[in-house]
Short mmCIF file of N, CA and C in Angstrom, two decimals:
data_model
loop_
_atom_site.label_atom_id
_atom_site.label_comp_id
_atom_site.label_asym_id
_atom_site.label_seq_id
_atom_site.Cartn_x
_atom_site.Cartn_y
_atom_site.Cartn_z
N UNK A 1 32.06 -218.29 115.77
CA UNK A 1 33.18 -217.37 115.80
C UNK A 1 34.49 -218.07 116.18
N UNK A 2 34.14 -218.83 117.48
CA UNK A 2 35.79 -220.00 118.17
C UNK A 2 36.57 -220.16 116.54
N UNK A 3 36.14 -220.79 115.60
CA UNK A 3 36.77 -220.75 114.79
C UNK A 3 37.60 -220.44 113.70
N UNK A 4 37.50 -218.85 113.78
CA UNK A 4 37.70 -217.95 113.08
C UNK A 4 38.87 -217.68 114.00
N UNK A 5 39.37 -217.94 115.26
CA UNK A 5 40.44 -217.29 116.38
C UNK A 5 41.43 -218.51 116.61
N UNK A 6 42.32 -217.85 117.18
CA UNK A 6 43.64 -218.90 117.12
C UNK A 6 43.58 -219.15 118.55
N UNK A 7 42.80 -220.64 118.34
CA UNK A 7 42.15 -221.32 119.44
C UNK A 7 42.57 -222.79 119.33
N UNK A 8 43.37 -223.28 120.32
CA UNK A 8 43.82 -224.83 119.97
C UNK A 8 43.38 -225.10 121.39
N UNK A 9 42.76 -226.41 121.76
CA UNK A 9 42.25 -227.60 123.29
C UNK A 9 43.08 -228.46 122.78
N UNK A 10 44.49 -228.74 123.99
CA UNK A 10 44.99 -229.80 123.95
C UNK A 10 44.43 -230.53 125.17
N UNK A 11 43.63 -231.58 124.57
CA UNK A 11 43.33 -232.50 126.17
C UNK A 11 43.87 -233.66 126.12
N UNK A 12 44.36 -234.43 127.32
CA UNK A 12 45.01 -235.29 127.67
C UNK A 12 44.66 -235.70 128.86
N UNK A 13 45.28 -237.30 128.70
CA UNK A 13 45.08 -237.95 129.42
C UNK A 13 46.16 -239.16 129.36
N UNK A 14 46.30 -240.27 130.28
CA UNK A 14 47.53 -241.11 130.37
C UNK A 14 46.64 -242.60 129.77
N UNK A 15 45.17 -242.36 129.71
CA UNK A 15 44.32 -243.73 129.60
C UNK A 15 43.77 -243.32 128.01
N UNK A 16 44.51 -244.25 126.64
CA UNK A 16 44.01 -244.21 125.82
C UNK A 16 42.35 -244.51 125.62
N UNK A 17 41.59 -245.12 126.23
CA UNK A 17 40.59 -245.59 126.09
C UNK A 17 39.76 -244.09 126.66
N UNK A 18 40.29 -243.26 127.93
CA UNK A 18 39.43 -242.28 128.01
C UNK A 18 39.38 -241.41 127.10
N UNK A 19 40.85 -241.05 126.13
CA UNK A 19 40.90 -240.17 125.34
C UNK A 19 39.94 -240.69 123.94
N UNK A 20 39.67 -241.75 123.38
CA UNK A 20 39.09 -242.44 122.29
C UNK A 20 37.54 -241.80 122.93
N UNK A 21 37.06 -242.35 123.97
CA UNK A 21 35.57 -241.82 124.62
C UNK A 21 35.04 -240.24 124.37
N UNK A 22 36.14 -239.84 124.87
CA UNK A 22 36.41 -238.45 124.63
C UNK A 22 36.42 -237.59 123.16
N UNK A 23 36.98 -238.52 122.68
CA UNK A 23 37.06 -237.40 121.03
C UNK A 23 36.14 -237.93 120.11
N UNK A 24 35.34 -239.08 120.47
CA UNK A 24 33.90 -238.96 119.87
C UNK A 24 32.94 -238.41 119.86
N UNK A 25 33.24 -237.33 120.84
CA UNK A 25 32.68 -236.27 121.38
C UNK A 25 30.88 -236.52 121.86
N UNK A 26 30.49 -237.69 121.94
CA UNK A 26 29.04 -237.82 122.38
C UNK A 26 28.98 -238.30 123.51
N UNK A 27 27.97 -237.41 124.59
CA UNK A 27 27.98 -238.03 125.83
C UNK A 27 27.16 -237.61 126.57
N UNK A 28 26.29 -238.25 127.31
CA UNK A 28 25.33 -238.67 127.81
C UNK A 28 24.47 -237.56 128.59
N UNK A 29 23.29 -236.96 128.21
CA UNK A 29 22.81 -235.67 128.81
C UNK A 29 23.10 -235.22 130.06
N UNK A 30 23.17 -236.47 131.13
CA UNK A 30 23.17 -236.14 132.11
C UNK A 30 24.73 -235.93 132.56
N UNK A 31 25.37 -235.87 131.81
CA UNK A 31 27.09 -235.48 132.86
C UNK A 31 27.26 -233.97 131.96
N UNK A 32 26.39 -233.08 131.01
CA UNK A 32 26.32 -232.10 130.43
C UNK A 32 25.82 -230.85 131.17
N UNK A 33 25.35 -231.47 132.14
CA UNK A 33 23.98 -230.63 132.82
C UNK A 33 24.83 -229.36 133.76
N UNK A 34 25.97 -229.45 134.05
CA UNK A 34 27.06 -228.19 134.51
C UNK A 34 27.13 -226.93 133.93
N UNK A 35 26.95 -227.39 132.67
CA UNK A 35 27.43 -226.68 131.02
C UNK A 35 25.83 -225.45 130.91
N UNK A 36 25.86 -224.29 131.69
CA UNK A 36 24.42 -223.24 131.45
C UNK A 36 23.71 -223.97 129.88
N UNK A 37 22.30 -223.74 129.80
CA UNK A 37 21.49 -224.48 128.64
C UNK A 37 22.03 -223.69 127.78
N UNK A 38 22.15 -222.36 127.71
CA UNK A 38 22.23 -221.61 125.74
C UNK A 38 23.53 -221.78 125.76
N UNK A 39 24.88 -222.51 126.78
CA UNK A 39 25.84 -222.32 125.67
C UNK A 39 25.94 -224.15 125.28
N UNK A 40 25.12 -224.95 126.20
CA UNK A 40 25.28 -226.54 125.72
C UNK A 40 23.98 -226.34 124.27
N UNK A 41 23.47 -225.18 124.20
CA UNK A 41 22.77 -225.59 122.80
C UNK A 41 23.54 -225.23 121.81
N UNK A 42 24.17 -223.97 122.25
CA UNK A 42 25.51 -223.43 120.87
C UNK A 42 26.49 -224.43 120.56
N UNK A 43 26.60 -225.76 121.81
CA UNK A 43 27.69 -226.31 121.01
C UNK A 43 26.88 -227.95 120.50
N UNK A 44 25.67 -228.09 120.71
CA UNK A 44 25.06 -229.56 120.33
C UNK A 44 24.75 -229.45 118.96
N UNK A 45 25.36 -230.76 118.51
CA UNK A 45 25.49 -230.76 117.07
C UNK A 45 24.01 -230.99 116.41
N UNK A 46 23.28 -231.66 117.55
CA UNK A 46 21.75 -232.45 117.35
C UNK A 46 20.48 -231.40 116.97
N UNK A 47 19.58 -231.56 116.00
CA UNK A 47 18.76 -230.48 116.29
C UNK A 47 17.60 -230.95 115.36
N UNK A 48 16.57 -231.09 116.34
CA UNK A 48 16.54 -230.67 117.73
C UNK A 48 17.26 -231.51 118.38
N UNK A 49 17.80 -231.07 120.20
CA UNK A 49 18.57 -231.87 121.14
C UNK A 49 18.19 -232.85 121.46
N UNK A 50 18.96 -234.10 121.04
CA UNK A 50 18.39 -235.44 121.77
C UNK A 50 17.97 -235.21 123.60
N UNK A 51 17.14 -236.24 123.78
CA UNK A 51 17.04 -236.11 125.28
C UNK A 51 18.03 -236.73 126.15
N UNK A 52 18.71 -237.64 125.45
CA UNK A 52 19.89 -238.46 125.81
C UNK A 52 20.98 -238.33 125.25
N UNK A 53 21.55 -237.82 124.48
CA UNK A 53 22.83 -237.57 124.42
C UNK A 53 22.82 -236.47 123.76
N UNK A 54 24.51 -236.20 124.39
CA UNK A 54 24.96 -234.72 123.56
C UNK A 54 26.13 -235.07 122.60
N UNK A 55 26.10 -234.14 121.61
CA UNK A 55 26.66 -234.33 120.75
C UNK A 55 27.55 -233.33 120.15
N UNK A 56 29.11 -233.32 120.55
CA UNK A 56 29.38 -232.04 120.44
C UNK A 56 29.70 -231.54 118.58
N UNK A 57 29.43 -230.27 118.83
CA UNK A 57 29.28 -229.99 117.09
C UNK A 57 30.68 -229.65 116.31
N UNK A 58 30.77 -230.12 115.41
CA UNK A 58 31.94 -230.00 114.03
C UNK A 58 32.72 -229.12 114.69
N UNK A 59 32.33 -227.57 114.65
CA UNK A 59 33.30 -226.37 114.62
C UNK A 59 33.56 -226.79 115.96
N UNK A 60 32.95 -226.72 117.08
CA UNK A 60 33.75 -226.86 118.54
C UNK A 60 34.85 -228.66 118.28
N UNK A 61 34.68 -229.06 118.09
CA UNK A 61 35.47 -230.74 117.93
C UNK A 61 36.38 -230.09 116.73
N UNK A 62 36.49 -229.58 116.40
CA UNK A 62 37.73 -228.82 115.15
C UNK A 62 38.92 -228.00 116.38
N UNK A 63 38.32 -227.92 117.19
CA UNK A 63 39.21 -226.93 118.15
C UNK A 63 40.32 -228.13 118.98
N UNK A 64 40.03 -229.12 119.16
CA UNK A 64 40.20 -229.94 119.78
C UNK A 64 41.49 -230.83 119.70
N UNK A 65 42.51 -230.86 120.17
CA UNK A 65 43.37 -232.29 119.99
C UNK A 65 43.61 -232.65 120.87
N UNK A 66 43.14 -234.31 120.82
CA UNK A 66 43.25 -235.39 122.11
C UNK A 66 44.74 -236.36 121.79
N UNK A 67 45.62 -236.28 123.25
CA UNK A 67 46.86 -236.82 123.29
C UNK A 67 47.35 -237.51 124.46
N UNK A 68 47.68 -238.59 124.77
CA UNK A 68 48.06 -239.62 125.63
C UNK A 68 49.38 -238.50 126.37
N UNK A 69 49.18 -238.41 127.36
CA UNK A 69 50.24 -237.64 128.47
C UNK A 69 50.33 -238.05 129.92
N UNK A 70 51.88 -238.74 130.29
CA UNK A 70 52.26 -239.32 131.11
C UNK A 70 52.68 -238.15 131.84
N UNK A 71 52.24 -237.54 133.06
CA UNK A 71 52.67 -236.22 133.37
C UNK A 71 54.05 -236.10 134.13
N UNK A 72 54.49 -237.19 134.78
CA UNK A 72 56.07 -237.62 134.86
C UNK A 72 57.21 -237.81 133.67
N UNK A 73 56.51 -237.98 132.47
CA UNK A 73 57.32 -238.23 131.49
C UNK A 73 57.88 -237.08 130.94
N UNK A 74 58.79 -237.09 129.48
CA UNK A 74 58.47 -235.65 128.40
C UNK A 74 57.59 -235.24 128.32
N UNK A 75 57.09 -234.10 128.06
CA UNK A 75 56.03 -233.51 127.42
C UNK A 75 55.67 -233.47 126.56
N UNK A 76 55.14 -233.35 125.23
CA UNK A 76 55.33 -233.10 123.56
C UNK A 76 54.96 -231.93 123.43
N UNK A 77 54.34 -231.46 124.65
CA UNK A 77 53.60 -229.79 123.83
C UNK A 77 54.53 -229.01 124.22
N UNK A 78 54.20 -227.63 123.93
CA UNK A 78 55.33 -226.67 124.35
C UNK A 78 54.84 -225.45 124.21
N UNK A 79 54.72 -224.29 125.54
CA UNK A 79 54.23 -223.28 126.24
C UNK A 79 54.76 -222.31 124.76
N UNK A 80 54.04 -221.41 125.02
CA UNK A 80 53.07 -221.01 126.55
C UNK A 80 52.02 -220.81 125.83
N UNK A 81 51.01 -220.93 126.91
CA UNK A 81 49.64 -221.73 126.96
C UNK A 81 48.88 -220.32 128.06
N UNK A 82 47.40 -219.88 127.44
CA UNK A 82 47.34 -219.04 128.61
C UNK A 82 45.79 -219.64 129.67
N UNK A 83 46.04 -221.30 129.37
CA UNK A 83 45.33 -221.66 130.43
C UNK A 83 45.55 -223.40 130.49
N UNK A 84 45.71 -223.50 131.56
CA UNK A 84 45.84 -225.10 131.99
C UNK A 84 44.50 -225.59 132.89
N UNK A 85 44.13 -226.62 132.84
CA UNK A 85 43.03 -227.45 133.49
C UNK A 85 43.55 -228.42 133.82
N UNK A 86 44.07 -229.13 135.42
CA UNK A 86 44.71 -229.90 135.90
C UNK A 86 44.67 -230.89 136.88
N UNK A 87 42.63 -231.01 136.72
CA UNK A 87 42.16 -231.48 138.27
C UNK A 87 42.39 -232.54 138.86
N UNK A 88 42.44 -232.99 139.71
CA UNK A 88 42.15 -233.67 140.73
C UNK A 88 43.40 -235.26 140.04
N UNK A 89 44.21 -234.32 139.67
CA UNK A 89 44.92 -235.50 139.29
C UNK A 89 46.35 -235.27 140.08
N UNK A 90 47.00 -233.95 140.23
CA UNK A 90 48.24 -233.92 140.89
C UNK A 90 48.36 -234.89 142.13
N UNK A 91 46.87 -234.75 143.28
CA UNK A 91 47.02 -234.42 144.45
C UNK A 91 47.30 -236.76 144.78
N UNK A 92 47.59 -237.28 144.08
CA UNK A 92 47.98 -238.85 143.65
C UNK A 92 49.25 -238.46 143.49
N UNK A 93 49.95 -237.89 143.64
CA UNK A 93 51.64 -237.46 143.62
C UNK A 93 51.87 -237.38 145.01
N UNK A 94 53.29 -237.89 145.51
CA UNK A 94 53.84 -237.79 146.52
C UNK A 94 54.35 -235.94 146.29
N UNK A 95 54.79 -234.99 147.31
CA UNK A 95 54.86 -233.56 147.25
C UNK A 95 55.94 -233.02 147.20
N UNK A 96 57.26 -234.05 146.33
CA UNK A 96 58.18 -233.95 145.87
C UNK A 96 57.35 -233.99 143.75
N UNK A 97 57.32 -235.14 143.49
CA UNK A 97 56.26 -234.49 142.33
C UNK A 97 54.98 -233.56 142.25
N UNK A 98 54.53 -233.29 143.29
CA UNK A 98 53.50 -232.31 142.75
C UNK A 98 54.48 -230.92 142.88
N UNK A 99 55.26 -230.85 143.30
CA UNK A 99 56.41 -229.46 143.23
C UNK A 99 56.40 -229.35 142.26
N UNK A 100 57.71 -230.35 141.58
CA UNK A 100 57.86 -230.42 140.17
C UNK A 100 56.46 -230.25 139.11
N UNK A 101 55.92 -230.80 139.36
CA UNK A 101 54.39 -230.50 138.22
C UNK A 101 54.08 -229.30 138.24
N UNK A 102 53.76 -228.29 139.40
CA UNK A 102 53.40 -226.90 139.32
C UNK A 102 54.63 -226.29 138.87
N UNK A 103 55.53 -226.28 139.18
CA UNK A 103 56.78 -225.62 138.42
C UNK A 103 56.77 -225.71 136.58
N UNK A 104 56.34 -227.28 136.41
CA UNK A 104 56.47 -227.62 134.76
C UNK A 104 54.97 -226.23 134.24
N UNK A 105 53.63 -226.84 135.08
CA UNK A 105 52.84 -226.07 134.72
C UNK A 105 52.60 -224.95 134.50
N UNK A 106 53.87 -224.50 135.51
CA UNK A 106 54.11 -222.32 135.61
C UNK A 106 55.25 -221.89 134.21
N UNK A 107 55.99 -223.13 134.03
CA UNK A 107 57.10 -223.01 132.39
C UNK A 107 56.44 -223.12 131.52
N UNK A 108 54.69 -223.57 131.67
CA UNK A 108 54.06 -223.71 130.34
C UNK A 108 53.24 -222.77 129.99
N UNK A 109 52.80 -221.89 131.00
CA UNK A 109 52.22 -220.75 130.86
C UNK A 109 53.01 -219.35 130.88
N UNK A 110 51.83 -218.41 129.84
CA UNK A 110 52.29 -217.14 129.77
C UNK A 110 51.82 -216.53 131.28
N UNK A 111 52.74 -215.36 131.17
CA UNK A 111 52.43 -214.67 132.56
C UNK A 111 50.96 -214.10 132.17
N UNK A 112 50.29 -214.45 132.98
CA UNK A 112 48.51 -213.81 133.04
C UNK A 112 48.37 -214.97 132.58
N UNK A 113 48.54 -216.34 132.48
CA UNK A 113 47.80 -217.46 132.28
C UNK A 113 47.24 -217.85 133.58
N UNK A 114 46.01 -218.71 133.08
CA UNK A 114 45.31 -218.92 134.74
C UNK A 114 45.61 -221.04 134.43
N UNK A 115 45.84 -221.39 135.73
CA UNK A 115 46.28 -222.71 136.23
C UNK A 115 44.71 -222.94 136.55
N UNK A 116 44.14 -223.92 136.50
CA UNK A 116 42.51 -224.47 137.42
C UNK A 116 43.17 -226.03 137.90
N UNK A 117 42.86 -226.22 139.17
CA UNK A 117 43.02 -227.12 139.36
C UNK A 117 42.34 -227.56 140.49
N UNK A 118 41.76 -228.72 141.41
CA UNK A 118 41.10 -229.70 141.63
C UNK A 118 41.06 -228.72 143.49
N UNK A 119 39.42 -229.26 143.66
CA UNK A 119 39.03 -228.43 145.31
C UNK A 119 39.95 -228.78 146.25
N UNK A 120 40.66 -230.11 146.06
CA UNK A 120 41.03 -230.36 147.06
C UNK A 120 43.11 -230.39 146.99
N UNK A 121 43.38 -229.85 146.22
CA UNK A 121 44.64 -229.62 145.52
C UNK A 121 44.96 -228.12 145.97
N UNK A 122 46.33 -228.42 146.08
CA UNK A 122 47.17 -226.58 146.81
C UNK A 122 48.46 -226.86 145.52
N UNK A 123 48.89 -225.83 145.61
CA UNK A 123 49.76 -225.33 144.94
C UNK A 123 50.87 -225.61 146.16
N UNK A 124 52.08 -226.07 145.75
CA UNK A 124 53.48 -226.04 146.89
C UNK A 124 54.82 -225.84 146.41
N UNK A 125 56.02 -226.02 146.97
CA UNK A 125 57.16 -225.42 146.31
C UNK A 125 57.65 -223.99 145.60
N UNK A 126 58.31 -224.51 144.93
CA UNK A 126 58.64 -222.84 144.35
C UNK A 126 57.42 -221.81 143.10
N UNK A 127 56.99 -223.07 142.63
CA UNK A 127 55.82 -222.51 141.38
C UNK A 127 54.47 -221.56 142.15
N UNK A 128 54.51 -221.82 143.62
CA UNK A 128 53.45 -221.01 144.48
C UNK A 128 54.19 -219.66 144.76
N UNK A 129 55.25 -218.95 144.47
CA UNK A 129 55.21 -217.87 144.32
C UNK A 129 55.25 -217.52 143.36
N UNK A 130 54.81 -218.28 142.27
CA UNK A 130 54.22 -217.33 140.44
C UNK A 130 53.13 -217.49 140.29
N UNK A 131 52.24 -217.12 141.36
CA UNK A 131 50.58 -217.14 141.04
C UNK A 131 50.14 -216.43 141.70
N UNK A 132 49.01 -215.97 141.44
CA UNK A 132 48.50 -215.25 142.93
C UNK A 132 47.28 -216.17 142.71
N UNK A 133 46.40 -216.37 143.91
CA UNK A 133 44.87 -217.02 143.78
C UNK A 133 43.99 -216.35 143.45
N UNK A 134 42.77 -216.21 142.46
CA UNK A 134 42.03 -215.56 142.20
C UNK A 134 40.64 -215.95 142.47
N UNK A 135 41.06 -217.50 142.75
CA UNK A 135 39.39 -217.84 143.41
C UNK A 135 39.73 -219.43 143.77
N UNK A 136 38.80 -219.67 144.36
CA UNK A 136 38.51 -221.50 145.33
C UNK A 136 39.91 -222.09 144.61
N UNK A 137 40.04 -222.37 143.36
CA UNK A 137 41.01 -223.32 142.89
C UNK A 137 41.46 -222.83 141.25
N UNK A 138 41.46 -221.52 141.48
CA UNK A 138 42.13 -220.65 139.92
C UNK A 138 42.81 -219.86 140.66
N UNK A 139 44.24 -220.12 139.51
CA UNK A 139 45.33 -219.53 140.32
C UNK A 139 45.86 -218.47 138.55
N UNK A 140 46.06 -217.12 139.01
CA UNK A 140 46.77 -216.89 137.71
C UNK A 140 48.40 -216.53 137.60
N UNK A 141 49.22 -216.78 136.81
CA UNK A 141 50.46 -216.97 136.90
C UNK A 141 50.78 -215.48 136.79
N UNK A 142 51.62 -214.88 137.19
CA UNK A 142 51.89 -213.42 137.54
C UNK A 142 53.81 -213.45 137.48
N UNK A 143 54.49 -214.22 137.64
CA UNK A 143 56.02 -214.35 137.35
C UNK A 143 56.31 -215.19 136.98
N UNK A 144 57.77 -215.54 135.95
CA UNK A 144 58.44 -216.90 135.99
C UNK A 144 58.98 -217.35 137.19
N UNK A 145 59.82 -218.61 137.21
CA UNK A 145 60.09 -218.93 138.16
C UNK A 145 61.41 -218.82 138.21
N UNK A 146 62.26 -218.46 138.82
CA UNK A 146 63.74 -217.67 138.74
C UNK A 146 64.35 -218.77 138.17
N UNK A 147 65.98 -218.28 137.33
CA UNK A 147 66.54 -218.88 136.32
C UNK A 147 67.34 -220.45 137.43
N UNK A 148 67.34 -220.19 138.52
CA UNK A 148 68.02 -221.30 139.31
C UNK A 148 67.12 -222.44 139.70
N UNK A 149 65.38 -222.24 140.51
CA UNK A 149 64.63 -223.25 140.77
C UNK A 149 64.78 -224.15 138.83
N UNK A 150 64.67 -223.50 138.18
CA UNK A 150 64.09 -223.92 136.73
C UNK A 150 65.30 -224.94 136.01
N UNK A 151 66.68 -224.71 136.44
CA UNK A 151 67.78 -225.91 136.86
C UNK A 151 67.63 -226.81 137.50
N UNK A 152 66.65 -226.63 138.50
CA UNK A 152 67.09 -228.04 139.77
C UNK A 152 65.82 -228.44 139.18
N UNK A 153 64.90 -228.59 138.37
CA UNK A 153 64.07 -229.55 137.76
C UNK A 153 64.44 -230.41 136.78
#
């Protein structure tokens, strides 16, 4: 069905070599094992399932575009987006950039988009009053961020 819906995965990363790993889409049973069994069988291309690797299938890897993103730099994509995945990578920012990053991240989402980001990562600055928390480390965006913070970035 994913394919029949206006469904785009932009994933990124700043390390070409992880993104190349990545969009070959095969990888190793055991880092799969998160993924409940009937929906890692709906998306394994293999059949029957290898015991060692997974293999993700055509229609899900059709959904997919992998892109080199310096998260200090430009951006190339452009909102709104009604979900971001952002782990465990902000909290390597001094908390003058991780401001700025949740602010960029709250301009890239629609209001009711949900932010996920890393256990050990908070939300700070002005972009933490356009979310409310909805659980451990999902935050969903609920306002923009007024027309003045969105200048001083």
């Amino acid at each position: 069905d994913a394919p029949d819906l206006d469904i785009l995965i932009l994933a990124t990363d700043i390390d070409p070599v992880i993104l190349n790993t990545a969009a070959r889409g095969s990888y190793p049973q055991s880092e799969m094992l998160a993924i409940p069994p009937p929906m890692r069988a709906h998306l394994d291309a293999c059949d029957p399932p290898s015991p060692t690797e997974f293999t993700m299938n055509r229609a899900a890897r059709a959904l997919v575009r992998f892109a080199e993103l310096n998260l200090v730099a430009d951006w190339p994509m452009q909102g709104p987006m009604d979900v971001i995945f952002c782990r465990n990578v902000v909290i390597y920012f001094d908390a003058d950039i991780q401001s700025t990053l949740w602010c960029r991240f709250s301009q890239s989402l629609d209001i009711g988009g949900y932010l996920v980001i890393g256990h050990s990562e908070r939300l700070i600055g002005p972009a933490n009053a356009c979310f409310e928390r909805i659980g451990n480390n999902v935050y969903r965006k609920v306002a923009d961020l007024a027309a003045a913070e969105m200048t001083a970035l």
